[in-house]
CSV table of C-alpha atoms in Angstrom, one decimal:
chain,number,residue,atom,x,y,z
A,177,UNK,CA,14.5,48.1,11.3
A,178,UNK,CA,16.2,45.6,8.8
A,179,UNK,CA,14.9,45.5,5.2
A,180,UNK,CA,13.8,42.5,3.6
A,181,UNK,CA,15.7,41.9,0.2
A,182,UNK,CA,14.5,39.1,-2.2
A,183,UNK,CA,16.3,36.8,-3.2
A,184,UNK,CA,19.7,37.1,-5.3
A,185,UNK,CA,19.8,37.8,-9.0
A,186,UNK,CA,21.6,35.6,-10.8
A,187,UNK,CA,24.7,37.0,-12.7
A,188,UNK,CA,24.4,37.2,-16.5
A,189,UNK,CA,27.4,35.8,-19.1
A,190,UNK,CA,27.7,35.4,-22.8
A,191,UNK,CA,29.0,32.5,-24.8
A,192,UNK,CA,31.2,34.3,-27.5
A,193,UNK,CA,28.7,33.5,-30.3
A,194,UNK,CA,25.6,34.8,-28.4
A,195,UNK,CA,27.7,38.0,-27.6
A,196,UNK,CA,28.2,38.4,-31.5
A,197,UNK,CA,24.5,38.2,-31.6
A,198,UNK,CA,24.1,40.4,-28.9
A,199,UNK,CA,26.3,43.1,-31.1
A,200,UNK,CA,24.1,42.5,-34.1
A,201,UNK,CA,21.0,44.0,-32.3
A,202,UNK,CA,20.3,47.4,-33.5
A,203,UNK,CA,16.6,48.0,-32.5
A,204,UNK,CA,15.6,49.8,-29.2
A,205,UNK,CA,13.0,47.3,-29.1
A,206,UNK,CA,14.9,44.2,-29.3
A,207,UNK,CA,17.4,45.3,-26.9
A,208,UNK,CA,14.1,46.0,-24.4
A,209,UNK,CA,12.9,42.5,-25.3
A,210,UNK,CA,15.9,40.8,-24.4
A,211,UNK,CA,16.5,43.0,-21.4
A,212,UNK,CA,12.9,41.7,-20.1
A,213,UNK,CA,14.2,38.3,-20.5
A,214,UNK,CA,17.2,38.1,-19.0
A,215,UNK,CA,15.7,40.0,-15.9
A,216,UNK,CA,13.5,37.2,-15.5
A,217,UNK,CA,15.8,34.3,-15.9
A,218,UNK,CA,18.2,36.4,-13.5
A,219,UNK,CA,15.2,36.5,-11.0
A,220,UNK,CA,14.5,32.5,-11.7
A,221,UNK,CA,17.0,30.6,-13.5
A,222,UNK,CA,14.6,27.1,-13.6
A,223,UNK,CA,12.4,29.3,-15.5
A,224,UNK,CA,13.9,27.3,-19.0
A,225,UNK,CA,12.8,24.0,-20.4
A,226,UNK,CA,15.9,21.4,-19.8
A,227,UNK,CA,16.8,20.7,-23.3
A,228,UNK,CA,17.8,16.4,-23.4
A,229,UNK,CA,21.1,16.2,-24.0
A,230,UNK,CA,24.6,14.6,-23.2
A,231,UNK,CA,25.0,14.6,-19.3
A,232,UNK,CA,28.5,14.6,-19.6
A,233,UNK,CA,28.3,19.0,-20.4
A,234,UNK,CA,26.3,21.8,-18.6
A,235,UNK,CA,22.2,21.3,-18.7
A,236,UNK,CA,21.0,23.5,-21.3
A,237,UNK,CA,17.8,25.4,-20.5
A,238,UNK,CA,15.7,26.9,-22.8
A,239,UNK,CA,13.2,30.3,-22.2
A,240,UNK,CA,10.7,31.6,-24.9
A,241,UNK,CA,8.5,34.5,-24.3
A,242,UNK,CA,6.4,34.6,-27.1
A,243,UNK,CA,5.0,37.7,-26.7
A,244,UNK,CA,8.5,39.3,-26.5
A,245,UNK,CA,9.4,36.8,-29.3
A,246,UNK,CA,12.5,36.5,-27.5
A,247,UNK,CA,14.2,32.8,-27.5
A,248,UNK,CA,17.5,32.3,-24.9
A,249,UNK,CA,19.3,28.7,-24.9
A,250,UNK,CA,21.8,29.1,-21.5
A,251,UNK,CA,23.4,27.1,-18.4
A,252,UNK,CA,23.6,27.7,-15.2
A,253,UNK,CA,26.8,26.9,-13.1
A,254,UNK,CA,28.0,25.8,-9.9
A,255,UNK,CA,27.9,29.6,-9.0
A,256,UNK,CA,24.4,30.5,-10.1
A,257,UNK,CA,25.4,32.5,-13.1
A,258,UNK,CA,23.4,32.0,-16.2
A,259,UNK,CA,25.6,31.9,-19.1
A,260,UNK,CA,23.3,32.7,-22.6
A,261,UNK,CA,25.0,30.5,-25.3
A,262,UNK,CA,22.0,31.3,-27.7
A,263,UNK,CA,19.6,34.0,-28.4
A,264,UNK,CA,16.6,35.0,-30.4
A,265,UNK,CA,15.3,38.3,-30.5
């Protein structure tokens, strides 16, 4: 019998300045914080709040967990990758 997979995770990417950020993080805590974030903008990446912007780049998305305290500002392409170009932890 065939097993039933759910849908496709989204690939994860970081912007160069949200990967400096990413390097700043030193607490086991933050780093679980952000991991339980980007698992679920992996799992749904229309979780984020479009931000209003210029049409003429990427839609900026924006997720907040506030119990996490975890903030991510990202795009998604063409490819269903979600690149983080900001986060909060």
């Amino acid at each position: 019998m065939a097993r039933q997979h759910g849908p496709r995770r989204a690939r994860i990417a970081f912007s160069d300045s949200a990967a400096k950020q990413l390097e700043n993080l030193t607490s086991e805590a933050e780093i679980h914080a952000l991991d339980r974030a980007l698992v679920v903008v992996s799992v749904d990446p229309d979780v984020g709040e479009p931000i209003p912007g210029d049409t003429a780049g990427p839609q900026l998305r924006e997720y907040a967990d506030e119990v996490e305290r975890v903030r991510l500002l990202y795009w998604v392409t063409a490819l269903r990758t979600v690149v983080v170009a900001y986060l909060e932890v």
